[in-house]
Short mmCIF file of C-alpha atoms in Angstrom, two decimals:
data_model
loop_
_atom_site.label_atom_id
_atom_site.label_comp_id
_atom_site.label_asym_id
_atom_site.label_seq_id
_atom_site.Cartn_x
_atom_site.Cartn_y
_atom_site.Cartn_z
CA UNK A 1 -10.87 -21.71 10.91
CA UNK A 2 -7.31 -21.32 9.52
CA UNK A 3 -4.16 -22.76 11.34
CA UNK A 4 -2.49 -19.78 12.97
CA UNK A 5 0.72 -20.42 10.67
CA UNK A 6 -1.90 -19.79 7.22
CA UNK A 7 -3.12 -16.92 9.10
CA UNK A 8 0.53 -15.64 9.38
CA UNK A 9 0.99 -15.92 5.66
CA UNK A 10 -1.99 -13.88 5.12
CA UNK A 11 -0.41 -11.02 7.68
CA UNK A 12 2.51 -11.26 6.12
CA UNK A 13 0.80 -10.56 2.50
CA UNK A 14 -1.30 -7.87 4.49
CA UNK A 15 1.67 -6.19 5.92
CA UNK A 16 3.98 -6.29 2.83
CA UNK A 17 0.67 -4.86 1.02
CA UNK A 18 0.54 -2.24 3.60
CA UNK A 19 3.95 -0.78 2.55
CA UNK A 20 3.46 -1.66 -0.84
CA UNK A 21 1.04 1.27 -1.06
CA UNK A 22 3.86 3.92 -3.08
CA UNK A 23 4.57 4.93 -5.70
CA UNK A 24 7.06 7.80 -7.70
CA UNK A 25 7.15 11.04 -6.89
CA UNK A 26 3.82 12.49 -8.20
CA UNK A 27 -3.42 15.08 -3.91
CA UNK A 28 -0.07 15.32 -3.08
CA UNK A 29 2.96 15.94 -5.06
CA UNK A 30 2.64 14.21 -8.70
CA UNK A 31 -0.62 13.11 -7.84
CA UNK A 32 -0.46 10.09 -6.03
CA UNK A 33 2.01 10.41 -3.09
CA UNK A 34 2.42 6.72 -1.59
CA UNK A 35 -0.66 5.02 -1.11
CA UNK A 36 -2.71 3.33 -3.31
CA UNK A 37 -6.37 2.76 -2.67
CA UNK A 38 -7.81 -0.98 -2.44
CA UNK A 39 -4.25 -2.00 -2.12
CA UNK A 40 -3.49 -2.05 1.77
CA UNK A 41 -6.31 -4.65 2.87
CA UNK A 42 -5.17 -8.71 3.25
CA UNK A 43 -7.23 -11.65 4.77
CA UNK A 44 -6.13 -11.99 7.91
CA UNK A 45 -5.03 -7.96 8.09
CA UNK A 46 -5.74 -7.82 12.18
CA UNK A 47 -4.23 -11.00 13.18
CA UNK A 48 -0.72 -11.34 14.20
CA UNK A 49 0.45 -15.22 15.29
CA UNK A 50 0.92 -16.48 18.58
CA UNK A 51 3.85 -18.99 17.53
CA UNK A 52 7.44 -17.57 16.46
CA UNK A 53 8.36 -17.84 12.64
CA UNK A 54 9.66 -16.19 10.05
CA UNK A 55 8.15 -15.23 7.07
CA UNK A 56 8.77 -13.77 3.18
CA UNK A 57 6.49 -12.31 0.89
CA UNK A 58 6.99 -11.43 -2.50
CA UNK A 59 4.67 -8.61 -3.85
CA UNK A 60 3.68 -7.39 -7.49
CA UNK A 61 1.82 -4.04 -8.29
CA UNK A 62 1.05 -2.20 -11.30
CA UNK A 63 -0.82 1.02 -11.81
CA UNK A 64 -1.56 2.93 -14.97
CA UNK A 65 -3.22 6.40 -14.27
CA UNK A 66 -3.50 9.98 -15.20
CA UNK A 67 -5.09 13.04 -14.95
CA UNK A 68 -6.86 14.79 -17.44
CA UNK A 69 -5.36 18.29 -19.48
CA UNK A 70 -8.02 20.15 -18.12
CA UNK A 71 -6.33 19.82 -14.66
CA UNK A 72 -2.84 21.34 -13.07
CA UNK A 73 -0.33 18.61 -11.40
CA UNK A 74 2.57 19.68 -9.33
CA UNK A 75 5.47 17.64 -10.58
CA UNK A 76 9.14 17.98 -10.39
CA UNK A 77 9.46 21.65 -9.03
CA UNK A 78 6.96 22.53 -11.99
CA UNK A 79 2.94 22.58 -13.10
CA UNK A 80 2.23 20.07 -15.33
CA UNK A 81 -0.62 20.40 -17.87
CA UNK A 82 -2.42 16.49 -16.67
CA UNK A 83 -0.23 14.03 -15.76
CA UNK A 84 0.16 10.17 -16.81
CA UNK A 85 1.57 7.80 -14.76
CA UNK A 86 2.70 4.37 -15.16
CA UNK A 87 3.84 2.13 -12.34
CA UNK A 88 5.32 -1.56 -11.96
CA UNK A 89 6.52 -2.39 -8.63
CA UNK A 90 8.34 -5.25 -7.02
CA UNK A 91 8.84 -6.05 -3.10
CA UNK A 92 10.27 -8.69 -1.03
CA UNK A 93 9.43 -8.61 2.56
CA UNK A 94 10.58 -10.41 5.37
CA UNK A 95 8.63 -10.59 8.48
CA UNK A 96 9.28 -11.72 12.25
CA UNK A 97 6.87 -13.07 14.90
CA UNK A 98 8.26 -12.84 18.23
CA UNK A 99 8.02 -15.36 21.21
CA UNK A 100 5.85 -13.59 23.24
CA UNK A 101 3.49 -16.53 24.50
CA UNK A 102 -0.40 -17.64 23.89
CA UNK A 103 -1.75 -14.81 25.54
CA UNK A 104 -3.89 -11.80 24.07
CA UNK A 105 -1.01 -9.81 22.95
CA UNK A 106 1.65 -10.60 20.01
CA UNK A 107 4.27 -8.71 18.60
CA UNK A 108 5.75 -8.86 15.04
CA UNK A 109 8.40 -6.87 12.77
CA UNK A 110 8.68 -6.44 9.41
CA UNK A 111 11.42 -4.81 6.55
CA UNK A 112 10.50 -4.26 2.66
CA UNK A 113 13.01 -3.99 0.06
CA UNK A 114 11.10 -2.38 -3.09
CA UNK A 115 12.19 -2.02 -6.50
CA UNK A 116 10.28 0.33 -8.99
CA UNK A 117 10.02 0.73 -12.74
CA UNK A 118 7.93 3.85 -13.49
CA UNK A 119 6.98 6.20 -16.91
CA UNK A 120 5.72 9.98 -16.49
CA UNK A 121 4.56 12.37 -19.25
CA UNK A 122 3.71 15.54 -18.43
CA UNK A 123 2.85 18.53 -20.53
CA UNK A 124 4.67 21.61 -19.20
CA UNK A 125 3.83 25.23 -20.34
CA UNK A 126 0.94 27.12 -20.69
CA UNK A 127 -1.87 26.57 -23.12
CA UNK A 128 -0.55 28.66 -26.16
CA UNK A 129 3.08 27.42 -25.64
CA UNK A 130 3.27 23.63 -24.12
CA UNK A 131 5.18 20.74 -25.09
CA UNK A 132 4.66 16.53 -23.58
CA UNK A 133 7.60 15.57 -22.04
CA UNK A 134 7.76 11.42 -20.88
CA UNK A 135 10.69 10.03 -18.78
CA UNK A 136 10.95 6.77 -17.52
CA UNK A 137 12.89 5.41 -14.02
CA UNK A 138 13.83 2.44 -12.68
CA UNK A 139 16.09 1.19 -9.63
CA UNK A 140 15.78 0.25 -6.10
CA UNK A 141 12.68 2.78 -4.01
CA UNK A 142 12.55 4.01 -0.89
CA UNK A 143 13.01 1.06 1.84
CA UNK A 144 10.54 0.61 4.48
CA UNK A 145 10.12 -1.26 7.70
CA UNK A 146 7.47 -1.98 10.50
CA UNK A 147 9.34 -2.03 13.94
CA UNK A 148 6.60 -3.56 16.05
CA UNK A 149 2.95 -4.47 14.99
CA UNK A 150 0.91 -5.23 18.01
CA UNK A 151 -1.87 -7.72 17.50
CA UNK A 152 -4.51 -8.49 20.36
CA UNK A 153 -7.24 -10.92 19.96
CA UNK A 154 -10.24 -10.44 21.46
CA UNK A 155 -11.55 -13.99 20.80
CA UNK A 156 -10.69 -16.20 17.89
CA UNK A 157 -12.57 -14.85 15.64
CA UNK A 158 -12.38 -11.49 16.55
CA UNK A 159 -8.44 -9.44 15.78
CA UNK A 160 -7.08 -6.00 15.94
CA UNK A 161 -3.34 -4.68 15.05
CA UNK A 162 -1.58 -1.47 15.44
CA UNK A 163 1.29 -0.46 13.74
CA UNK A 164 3.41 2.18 12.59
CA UNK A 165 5.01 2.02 8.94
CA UNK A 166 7.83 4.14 7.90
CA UNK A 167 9.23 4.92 4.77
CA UNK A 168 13.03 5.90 4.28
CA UNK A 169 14.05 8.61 1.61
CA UNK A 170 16.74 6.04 0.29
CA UNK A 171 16.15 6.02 -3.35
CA UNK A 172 17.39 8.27 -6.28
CA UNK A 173 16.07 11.33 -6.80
CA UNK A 174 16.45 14.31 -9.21
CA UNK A 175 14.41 17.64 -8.66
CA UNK A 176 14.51 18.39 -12.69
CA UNK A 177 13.28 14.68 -13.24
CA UNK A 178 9.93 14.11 -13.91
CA UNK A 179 10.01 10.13 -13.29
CA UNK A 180 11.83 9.28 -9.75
CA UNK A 181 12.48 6.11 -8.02
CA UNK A 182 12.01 8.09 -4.79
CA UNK A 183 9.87 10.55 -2.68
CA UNK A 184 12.47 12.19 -1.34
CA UNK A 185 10.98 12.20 2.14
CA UNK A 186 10.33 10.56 5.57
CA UNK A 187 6.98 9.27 5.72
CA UNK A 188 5.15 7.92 9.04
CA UNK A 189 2.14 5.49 8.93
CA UNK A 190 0.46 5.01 11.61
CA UNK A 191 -2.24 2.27 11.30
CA UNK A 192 -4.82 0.01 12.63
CA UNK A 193 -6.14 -3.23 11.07
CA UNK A 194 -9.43 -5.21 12.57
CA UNK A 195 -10.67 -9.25 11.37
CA UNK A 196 -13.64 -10.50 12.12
CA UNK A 197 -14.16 -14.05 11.23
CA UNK A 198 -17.43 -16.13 10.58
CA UNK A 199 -17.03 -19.45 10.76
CA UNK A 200 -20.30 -20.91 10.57
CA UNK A 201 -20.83 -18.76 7.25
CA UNK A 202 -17.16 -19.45 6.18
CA UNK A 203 -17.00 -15.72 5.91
CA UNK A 204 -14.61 -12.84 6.67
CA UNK A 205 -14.39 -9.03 7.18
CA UNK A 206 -11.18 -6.97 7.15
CA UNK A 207 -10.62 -3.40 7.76
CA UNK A 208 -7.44 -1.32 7.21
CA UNK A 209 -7.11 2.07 8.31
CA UNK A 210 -3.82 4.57 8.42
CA UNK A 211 -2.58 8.39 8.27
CA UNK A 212 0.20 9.16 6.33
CA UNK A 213 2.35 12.03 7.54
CA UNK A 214 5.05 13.24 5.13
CA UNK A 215 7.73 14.82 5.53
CA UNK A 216 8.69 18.26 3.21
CA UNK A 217 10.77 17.30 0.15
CA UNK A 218 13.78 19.77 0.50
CA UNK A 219 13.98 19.58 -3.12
CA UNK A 220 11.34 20.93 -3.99
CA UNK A 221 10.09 22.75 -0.74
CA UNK A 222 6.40 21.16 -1.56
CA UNK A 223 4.58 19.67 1.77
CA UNK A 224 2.56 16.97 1.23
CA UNK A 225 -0.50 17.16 3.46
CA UNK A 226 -1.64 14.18 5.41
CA UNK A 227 -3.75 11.27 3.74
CA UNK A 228 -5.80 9.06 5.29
CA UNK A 229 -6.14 6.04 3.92
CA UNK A 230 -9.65 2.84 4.30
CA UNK A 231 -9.65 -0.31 2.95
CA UNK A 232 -12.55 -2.41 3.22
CA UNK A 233 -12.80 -6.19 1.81
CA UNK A 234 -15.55 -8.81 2.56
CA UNK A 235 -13.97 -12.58 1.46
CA UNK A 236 -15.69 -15.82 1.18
CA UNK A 237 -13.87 -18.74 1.54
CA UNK A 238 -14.14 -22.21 0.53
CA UNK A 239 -12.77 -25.80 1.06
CA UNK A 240 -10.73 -26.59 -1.99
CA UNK A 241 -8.33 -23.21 -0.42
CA UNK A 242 -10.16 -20.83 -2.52
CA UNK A 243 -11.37 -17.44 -1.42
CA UNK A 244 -13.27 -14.39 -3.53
CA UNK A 245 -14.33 -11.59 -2.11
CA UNK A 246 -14.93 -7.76 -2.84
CA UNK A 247 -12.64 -4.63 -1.97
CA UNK A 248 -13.41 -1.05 -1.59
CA UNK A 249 -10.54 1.43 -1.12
CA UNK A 250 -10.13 5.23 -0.48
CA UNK A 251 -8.01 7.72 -0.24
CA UNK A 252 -8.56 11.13 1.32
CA UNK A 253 -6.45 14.35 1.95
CA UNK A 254 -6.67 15.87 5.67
CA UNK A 255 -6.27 19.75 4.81
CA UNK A 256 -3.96 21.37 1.94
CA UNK A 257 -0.18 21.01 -0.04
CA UNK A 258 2.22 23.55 0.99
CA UNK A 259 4.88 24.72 -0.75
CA UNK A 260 5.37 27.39 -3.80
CA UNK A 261 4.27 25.19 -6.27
CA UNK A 262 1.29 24.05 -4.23
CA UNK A 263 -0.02 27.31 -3.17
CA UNK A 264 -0.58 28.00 -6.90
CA UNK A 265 -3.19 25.48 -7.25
CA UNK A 266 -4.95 26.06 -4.01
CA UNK A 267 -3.07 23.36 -1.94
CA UNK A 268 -4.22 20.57 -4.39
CA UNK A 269 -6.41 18.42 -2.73
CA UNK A 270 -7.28 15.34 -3.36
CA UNK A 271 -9.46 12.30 -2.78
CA UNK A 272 -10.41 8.96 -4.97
CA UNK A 273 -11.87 6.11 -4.05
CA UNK A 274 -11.76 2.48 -5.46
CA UNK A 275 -13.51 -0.67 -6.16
CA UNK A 276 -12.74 -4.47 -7.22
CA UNK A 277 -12.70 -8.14 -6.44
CA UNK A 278 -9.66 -10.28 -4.88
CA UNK A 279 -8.91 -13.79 -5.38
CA UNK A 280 -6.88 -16.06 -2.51
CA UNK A 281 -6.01 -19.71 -2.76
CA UNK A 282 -4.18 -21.53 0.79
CA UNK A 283 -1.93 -24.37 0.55
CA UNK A 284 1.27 -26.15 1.56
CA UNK A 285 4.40 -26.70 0.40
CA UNK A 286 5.55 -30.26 1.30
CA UNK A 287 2.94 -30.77 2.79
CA UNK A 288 4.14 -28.35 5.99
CA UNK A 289 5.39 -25.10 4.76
CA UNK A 290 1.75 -22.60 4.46
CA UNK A 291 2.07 -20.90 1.33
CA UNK A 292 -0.70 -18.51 0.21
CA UNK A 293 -1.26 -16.13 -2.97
CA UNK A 294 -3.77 -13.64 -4.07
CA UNK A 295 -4.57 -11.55 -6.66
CA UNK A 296 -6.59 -8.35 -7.25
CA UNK A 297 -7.84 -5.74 -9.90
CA UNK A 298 -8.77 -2.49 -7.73
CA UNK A 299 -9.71 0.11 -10.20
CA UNK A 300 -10.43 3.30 -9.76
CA UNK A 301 -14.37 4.45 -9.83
CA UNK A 302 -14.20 8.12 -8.55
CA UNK A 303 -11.36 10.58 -8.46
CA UNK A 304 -10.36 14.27 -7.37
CA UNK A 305 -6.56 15.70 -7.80
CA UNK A 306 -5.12 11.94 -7.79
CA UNK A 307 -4.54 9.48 -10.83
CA UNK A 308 -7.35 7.72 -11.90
CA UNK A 309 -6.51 3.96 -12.98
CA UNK A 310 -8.45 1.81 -14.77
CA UNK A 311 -5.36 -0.80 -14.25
CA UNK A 312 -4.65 -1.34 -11.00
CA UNK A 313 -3.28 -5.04 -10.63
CA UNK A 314 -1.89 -6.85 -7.63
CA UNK A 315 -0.52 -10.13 -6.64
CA UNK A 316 1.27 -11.99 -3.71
CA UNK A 317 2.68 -14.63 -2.97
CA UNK A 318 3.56 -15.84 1.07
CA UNK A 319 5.61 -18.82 2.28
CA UNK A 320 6.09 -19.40 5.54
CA UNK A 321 9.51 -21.00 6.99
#
């Protein structure tokens, strides 16, 4: 079994993956709203350390997606003719375990600081009169923090966490832009992550489950209904500090949009769901510091009302101080 201070790098990666589920202002509005699937799930996702440290993360995403001509997006105030989106994101989280002693509770606290480069086309008319329009962003997104994530172990190889993300409507928006490096809304994620640990097998199972409540965007007056969001990964590990394992990932909208633009297509909703493999490798730097990475490709095998990607890449990278 892991030292609990490699474990914390993996939460850390877990968490900072977590709130690295957004995206631009695209179902939901533009298509996507914040969470990706396949992309909130870490090793380690339900276990929060017993011993005080700090740790930062550094995060990489990109997504390439769209939805086909045949199909109506809500975008920018407007109804776009299929949608393509095209995302690059990068995040730096820090993240806090508090002294709160060996026993079966811990507490941690986390704040992301996310910048996004994104590119939108859109083709807005109607069939006999339409014209492809592409925009591209890029500045700092929406910040987002965890106040408190409560881990309990039931046994050391058994972990749950709850916690409760939230997104800030910090970033730039326009209402006439297509491509925005903001939401332009609150959103609330509650969440739950469970481990389950085989030693004997060298084997691991993580679970990641949330509800995303949003906020109206005032801009717009479009209501994003709630999502909830399942990420699944098995993960073999081995001795050299090498894992692989598998990741399934979807996304599914509780009820319908609101909003003018919404009730045109019939409240828009969505649903997609995901499937690809994950790659970890454990070390240390100087021999003391746990540093961890991973990598993933999470592509998209079935989708409703929500970009379909074919190129969904992530990395991380965790060092603990």
């Amino acid at each position: 079994m892991p030292r609990p201070r490699q474990r914390f790098a993996r939460l850390v990666a877990g968490v900072a993956a977590s709130l690295l589920t957004c995206t631009h202002a695209l179902a939901t509005e533009g298509g996507l709203g914040r969470p990706i699937s396949g992309a909130t799930v870490q090793p380690d996702a339900g276990v929060v350390s017993p011993t005080p440290m700090v740790a930062v993360n550094f995060a990489e995403i990109y997504f390439d997606g769209s939805i086909g001509g045949s199909k109506s997006v809500p975008v920018a105030g407007k109804t776009s003719l299929g949608l393509d989106g095209e995302i690059a994101f990068t995040l730096a989280t820090i993240l806090k375990t508090w002294d709160t002693g060996t026993g079966n509770w811990n507490f941690a606290s986390s704040f992301t600081l996310p910048y996004v480069w994104t590119k939108v086309s859109a083709t807005l008319g109607t069939d006999r009169r339409s014209a492809t329009t592409s925009q591209n962003a890029s500045n700092l997104f929406d910040i987002s923090f965890t106040p408190l994530i409560a881990g309990y172990h039931f046994s050391k190889t058994e972990h749950i966490a709850f916690s409760v993300n939230v997104w800030a409507p910090t970033g730039r928006y326009d209402p006439n832009a297509l491509a925005n490096p903001s939401l332009n809304n609150w959103t609330f994620i509650p969440q739950v992550a469970y481990t389950k640990i085989l030693p004997a097998y060298d084997l691991e199972f993580d679970v990641v489950a949330g509800v995303q409540f949003y906020t109206r965007n005032t801009a717009t007056n479009y209501q994003n209904a709630p999502l909830f969001t399942l990420d699944v990964m098995g993960l073999k590990r081995f001795s050299n500090g090498l894992g692989v394992g598998l990741i399934v990932g979807t996304v599914q909208q509780l009820g319908s949009d609101s909003g003018p633009t919404a009730d045109q297509l019939n409240g828009f909703r969505g649903r997609d769901i995901a499937l690809g493999p994950i790659v970890t490798y454990d070390t240390k730097l100087d021999g003391k510091h746990p540093l961890s990475f991973s990598a993933r490709w999470v592509p998209t095998v079935s989708s409703t009302n929500r970009l379909k990607s074919t190129a969904t890449f992530m990395a991380t990278a965790t060092l603990i101080f």
